[in-house]
Amino acid sequence: MKAYLIDRYAKGGTLKLGEIAQPELRDNDVLVEIHAAGVNVLDSKIRDGEFKLILPYRLPLVLGNDVAGVVVRVGAKVRQFKTGDEVYARPAQDRIGTFAEYIAMDEADVALKPMNLTMEQAASIPLVALTAWQALVERANVQKGQKVLIHAGSGGVGTIAIQLAKHLGAHVATTTSTANVDLVRNLGADVVIDYKTEDFETVLHDYDVVLNGLGKETLEKSLGVLKRGGKLISISGPPDLDFARQAGSGWLLQQVMRLLSFGIRNKSKHRGIRYSFLFMRANGEQLEKITRLIETGRLRPVMDRIFPFDKTNEALAHVETGRAKGKVVIAVK
Ligand SMILES: NC(=O)c1ccc[n+]([C@@H]2O[C@H](COP(=O)([O-])OP(=O)(O)OC[C@H]3O[C@@H](n4cnc5c(N)ncnc54)[C@H](OP(=O)(O)O)[C@@H]3O)[C@@H](O)[C@H]2O)c1
């Protein structure tokens, strides 16, 4: 099968188109013919080698963390899916590889594709929607009436997180640039901070939750927005000890991550705020709940651009500009 892969880590490197064997099917796996693959910032971070200590992949490695397609074979123990099912998924982090014609995934990581979405729209959803779900539902337990700030509301995570927070009944603020103010308002944001003209930390106060996908400066300023008892959840780092333990990191790496997040944890503690780093994980059950929200019109995908398979490198470069409005997707089939 055709696949876009890397044979070494290189910052800004190019993915190579290669011909490789179809993935082997384990008993609990479904083999999916890939119709579309979502592109994520994570793909370029993996290519750059930023995750090599946490996710020790064997090279060559096929990149790609989001998929929509059709089940073409099932393993002996598969119970939930059959050949012909249209599905979508974020594959488990140690079994990525959606910039390809086929992928094998554990059925526990897969869900039926929302019936009202195209393959390309569906492929835009899993990683960012699971991230939003795991941040807002699982970790923050957002309740009706709570105040939630979502940074970078026009990005892949932001466009879904705004809608999910509204669905949970929160009062939602978001940051974006002038060009995207209407987009985030249409997604339901109650307060829109145009970072070109306003400083969010002077406008917003007494928030319950902040979801941060931006840099250190934004992370630290976010402390001023939260009330005592509030939660600061960062998906862009720095990683903390809980994450290192979950990731099964050794003692040394655990200490490194503890040190990396020492500053923000300490500042948070002084203000009575709980800082945590979140690294999303595959989860077919949560994705099923997301399917329901999409089919009932509570969540909708926001698509920036669809690239053909032979423009996979261009698709990745487009995401790397940091200016995408919603999601970038590759049409594979
Ligand atoms: N830990 C995890 O599990 C996890 C999961 C998913 C993503 N992430 C990380 O989260 C971050 C965001 O991911 P993403 O997929 O949402 O990225 P993305 O789609 O590439 O984000 C692009 C958006 O960010 C906005 N943006 C850039 N600078 C901004 C600023 N200073 N203030 C407000 N908005 C700004 C841009 O809007 P403008 O053009 O208007 O500036 C653009 O629409 C990345 O670092 C990614 O690696 C982590």
XYZ file of C-alpha atoms and ligand atoms in Angstrom:
381
model
C 0.000 0.000 0.000
C 1.034 3.646 -0.414
C 1.960 5.574 2.737
C 3.632 8.823 3.758
C 6.425 8.081 6.193
C 9.584 9.305 7.855
C 12.729 7.231 8.157
C 14.392 9.647 10.593
C 13.332 12.517 12.825
C 14.036 15.920 11.264
C 12.727 19.360 12.148
C 10.689 20.615 9.192
C 11.525 17.421 7.244
C 9.541 16.081 4.297
C 7.413 12.939 4.468
C 8.323 10.358 1.845
C 5.785 8.484 -0.227
C 6.608 4.800 0.073
C 5.191 1.396 -0.854
C 4.860 -0.763 2.277
C 3.054 -3.923 3.392
C -0.547 -3.648 4.607
C -0.702 -3.647 8.407
C -1.182 -6.997 10.127
C -4.513 -7.644 11.771
C -4.628 -8.657 15.458
C -7.598 -10.524 16.912
C -9.249 -7.355 18.264
C -8.451 -5.239 15.217
C -10.431 -3.877 12.345
C -8.634 -3.206 9.062
C -9.859 0.078 7.647
C -9.519 1.273 4.087
C -8.695 4.937 4.616
C -10.844 7.461 2.785
C -9.660 10.578 4.605
C -7.064 11.528 7.214
C -7.114 14.566 9.496
C -3.884 16.528 9.904
C -2.778 17.625 13.362
C -0.019 19.752 14.862
C 0.973 16.483 16.561
C 2.023 15.047 13.179
C 4.663 17.715 12.701
C 5.782 17.477 16.334
C 6.298 13.715 15.914
C 8.179 14.264 12.631
C 10.385 16.858 14.366
C 11.282 14.323 17.060
C 9.642 16.285 19.895
C 7.931 13.146 21.195
C 10.717 10.624 20.791
C 11.333 10.256 24.528
C 7.656 9.806 25.389
C 6.582 7.879 22.273
C 9.535 5.758 21.184
C 8.380 4.826 17.664
C 10.239 2.393 15.496
C 11.311 3.986 12.203
C 10.318 4.110 9.411
C 7.045 5.471 10.720
C 3.837 6.278 8.860
C 2.439 9.543 10.221
C -1.216 10.489 10.729
C -3.429 10.512 13.825
C -6.999 10.792 12.484
C -8.927 8.581 10.115
C -12.290 7.993 8.463
C -12.870 5.003 6.228
C -14.508 1.646 5.653
C -13.910 -1.614 7.535
C -12.602 -4.182 5.040
C -11.629 -6.995 7.438
C -12.162 -7.831 11.098
C -10.053 -9.849 13.544
C -11.309 -13.106 15.074
C -12.442 -11.450 18.330
C -14.046 -8.304 16.920
C -17.629 -7.923 18.146
C -18.730 -4.358 17.389
C -17.891 -3.914 13.715
C -18.341 -5.756 10.441
C -17.022 -5.436 6.924
C -18.557 -2.450 5.175
C -19.048 -0.312 8.300
C -18.132 3.342 7.868
C -15.997 4.289 10.865
C -13.685 6.977 12.218
C -11.007 7.017 14.879
C -7.948 8.424 16.501
C -5.782 5.271 16.547
C -3.863 4.400 19.714
C -0.745 6.524 20.029
C 1.579 3.552 19.493
C -0.314 2.449 16.346
C -0.657 5.665 14.341
C -0.304 5.832 10.555
C -3.343 7.278 8.795
C -1.436 8.964 5.928
C -1.770 5.646 4.135
C -4.260 3.483 2.267
C -5.006 1.099 5.171
C -4.688 1.011 8.944
C -5.361 -1.693 11.541
C -6.795 -0.481 14.853
C -8.166 -2.058 18.009
C -11.955 -1.970 17.820
C -11.997 -0.259 21.242
C -10.516 2.855 19.621
C -13.043 3.045 16.768
C -16.615 4.356 16.421
C -19.193 4.432 13.660
C -18.808 7.566 11.568
C -21.537 10.190 12.063
C -24.101 9.542 9.337
C -24.483 13.219 8.486
C -20.776 13.802 7.741
C -18.665 13.152 4.661
C -15.525 11.063 5.092
C -13.410 14.240 5.010
C -15.526 15.956 7.650
C -15.458 12.835 9.835
C -11.666 12.570 9.603
C -11.406 16.098 10.996
C -13.061 15.139 14.267
C -11.525 12.368 16.424
C -8.294 13.792 17.847
C -9.554 17.307 18.511
C -12.995 16.256 19.755
C -11.514 13.636 22.097
C -9.094 16.288 23.361
C -11.964 18.681 24.053
C -14.014 15.895 25.680
C -11.176 14.685 27.895
C -10.364 18.269 28.961
C -13.867 19.631 29.534
C -15.924 16.571 30.485
C -13.443 14.164 32.056
C -10.912 16.434 33.678
C -12.744 19.713 34.334
C -16.224 18.213 34.784
C -17.683 21.452 33.414
C -21.111 22.240 34.863
C -23.977 24.384 33.618
C -23.325 28.070 34.283
C -19.568 27.715 34.771
C -17.249 30.130 33.005
C -14.811 28.556 30.568
C -12.051 30.227 28.536
C -10.932 28.400 25.404
C -7.737 29.791 23.893
C -7.250 29.789 20.095
C -10.968 29.338 19.443
C -10.534 29.233 15.662
C -8.092 26.306 15.682
C -8.764 22.584 15.387
C -9.252 22.032 19.112
C -10.819 25.440 19.757
C -13.639 25.156 17.198
C -14.846 21.906 18.775
C -14.115 22.888 22.391
C -16.257 26.048 22.114
C -19.216 23.997 20.872
C -18.752 21.282 23.496
C -18.462 23.798 26.338
C -21.680 25.485 25.136
C -23.393 22.104 24.944
C -22.375 21.514 28.582
C -24.105 24.784 29.475
C -21.001 26.877 30.135
C -20.516 30.577 29.583
C -17.717 30.538 27.012
C -14.995 33.068 26.271
C -12.398 32.587 23.564
C -9.350 34.292 22.083
C -8.790 34.758 18.358
C -7.637 37.340 15.818
C -9.878 39.919 14.117
C -10.375 37.805 10.975
C -11.901 34.930 12.973
C -14.190 36.832 15.355
C -17.364 35.977 13.388
C -16.373 32.322 13.065
C -16.034 31.784 16.831
C -19.189 33.790 17.571
C -21.116 31.553 15.182
C -19.801 28.531 17.065
C -21.432 29.915 20.208
C -18.726 31.868 22.046
C -20.333 34.370 24.447
C -17.257 36.567 24.831
C -14.716 36.967 22.048
C -11.342 38.516 22.798
C -9.588 39.764 19.675
C -5.961 39.370 20.689
C -4.923 41.961 18.120
C -6.724 44.698 20.040
C -7.343 43.406 23.592
C -5.516 41.602 26.403
C -7.703 38.741 27.627
C -6.254 38.934 31.134
C -7.556 42.468 31.646
C -11.076 41.631 30.423
C -11.848 38.184 31.889
C -12.137 37.394 35.607
C -13.391 34.644 37.913
C -13.288 31.839 35.367
C -13.698 28.215 36.434
C -11.711 26.600 33.646
C -9.091 27.638 31.092
C -8.149 25.334 28.219
C -4.760 26.385 26.867
C -3.195 25.284 23.595
C -0.885 28.291 23.246
C 2.542 29.206 24.656
C 4.046 29.883 28.086
C 3.113 33.575 28.187
C -0.578 32.839 27.565
C -0.464 30.011 30.093
C 0.904 32.269 32.846
C -1.455 35.158 32.045
C -4.353 32.698 32.242
C -3.770 32.369 35.982
C -5.113 35.898 36.396
C -8.393 34.925 34.733
C -9.160 31.985 37.021
C -10.872 32.088 40.394
C -9.607 30.179 43.452
C -10.425 26.530 42.917
C -10.282 27.003 39.139
C -8.618 24.606 36.734
C -5.885 25.450 34.273
C -5.616 22.663 31.707
C -2.851 22.881 29.156
C -2.575 20.707 26.059
C 0.571 22.426 24.785
C 2.735 21.835 27.852
C 4.561 21.852 30.090
C 4.016 18.183 30.982
C 3.637 17.270 34.651
C 4.406 14.310 36.883
C 0.930 12.739 36.575
C 1.315 12.682 32.817
C 4.822 11.191 33.077
C 3.470 8.417 35.305
C 0.526 7.716 32.983
C 2.918 7.613 30.038
C 4.959 4.998 31.913
C 8.073 7.185 31.834
C 11.088 6.137 33.872
C 12.221 7.926 37.055
C 14.558 10.336 35.262
C 11.961 11.450 32.720
C 9.409 11.828 35.517
C 11.787 14.214 37.304
C 12.403 16.153 34.084
C 8.654 16.651 33.590
C 8.204 17.582 37.242
C 10.881 20.246 36.805
C 9.498 21.501 33.473
C 6.136 22.236 35.079
C 7.501 23.342 38.472
C 7.090 27.057 37.736
C 3.481 26.986 36.557
C 2.443 24.449 39.214
C 3.956 26.608 41.921
C 2.312 29.811 40.670
C -0.999 27.974 40.333
C -0.791 26.580 43.858
C -0.248 30.050 45.358
C -3.503 31.173 43.749
C -5.448 28.077 44.727
C -5.610 26.916 41.102
C -5.073 23.372 39.878
C -2.671 23.107 36.955
C -2.597 19.974 34.832
C -1.219 18.887 31.491
C -3.444 16.756 29.274
C -2.274 14.423 26.549
C -5.344 13.020 24.841
C -5.776 9.301 24.209
C -7.743 7.112 21.831
C -11.206 6.150 23.077
C -13.943 4.617 20.944
C -16.617 4.915 23.648
C -16.136 8.655 23.996
C -16.064 8.959 20.215
C -19.466 7.245 20.088
C -20.838 9.968 22.389
C -19.288 12.557 20.102
C -20.984 10.855 17.108
C -24.321 11.340 18.855
C -23.617 15.039 19.480
C -22.755 15.472 15.798
C -25.807 13.577 14.539
C -28.095 15.647 16.767
C -26.549 18.893 15.524
C -24.832 19.923 18.760
C -21.343 19.693 17.256
C -20.295 20.402 13.697
C -16.923 20.162 12.020
C -15.151 23.306 10.895
C -13.109 22.604 7.782
C -10.262 24.778 6.623
C -9.034 22.893 3.542
C -9.020 19.443 1.955
C -5.796 18.370 0.202
C -5.420 15.404 -2.182
C -3.270 12.482 -0.934
C -0.311 13.431 -3.161
C -0.251 16.855 -1.438
C 0.213 15.422 2.061
C 3.373 17.483 2.665
C 1.560 20.664 1.617
C -1.286 19.800 4.011
C 1.172 19.440 6.876
C 2.898 22.701 5.911
C -0.477 24.462 5.923
C -1.175 23.285 9.484
C 2.314 24.398 10.482
C 1.537 28.002 9.570
C -0.530 28.047 12.782
C -3.273 29.949 10.947
C -5.699 27.142 10.073
C -9.374 27.940 10.677
C -10.647 24.612 11.928
C -9.253 21.457 10.399
C -7.081 20.434 7.497
C -7.845 17.038 5.960
C -6.259 14.780 3.344
C -8.585 12.969 0.914
C -6.878 9.586 0.569
C -9.347 7.650 -1.585
N -2.030 17.436 24.427
C -2.937 17.023 23.544
O -3.559 15.982 23.708
C -3.212 17.870 22.339
C -4.260 17.569 21.474
C -4.529 18.408 20.403
C -3.739 19.534 20.211
N -2.722 19.790 21.065
C -1.890 21.002 20.914
O -2.730 22.119 21.091
C -2.288 23.183 20.274
C -3.452 23.670 19.418
O -3.829 22.620 18.530
P -4.829 22.910 17.334
O -4.976 21.653 16.589
O -6.042 23.609 17.825
O -3.934 23.944 16.483
P -4.291 24.733 15.161
O -5.572 24.258 14.593
O -3.083 24.704 14.294
O -4.474 26.232 15.684
C -4.502 27.252 14.751
C -5.314 28.396 15.307
O -4.634 28.977 16.425
C -5.003 30.338 16.467
N -4.016 31.124 17.203
C -2.692 31.198 16.958
N -2.108 32.053 17.834
C -3.092 32.523 18.637
C -3.146 33.417 19.743
N -2.041 34.010 20.199
N -4.323 33.633 20.346
C -5.449 33.041 19.904
N -5.474 32.191 18.851
C -4.311 31.937 18.240
C -5.057 30.742 15.015
O -5.982 31.785 14.897
P -5.508 33.213 14.306
O -5.058 32.937 12.901
O -6.726 34.026 14.435
O -4.372 33.669 15.175
C -5.526 29.479 14.296
O -6.903 29.508 13.948
C -1.077 22.650 19.501
O 0.090 22.986 20.195
C -1.275 21.147 19.553
O -0.065 20.425 19.436
C -2.434 18.976 22.102
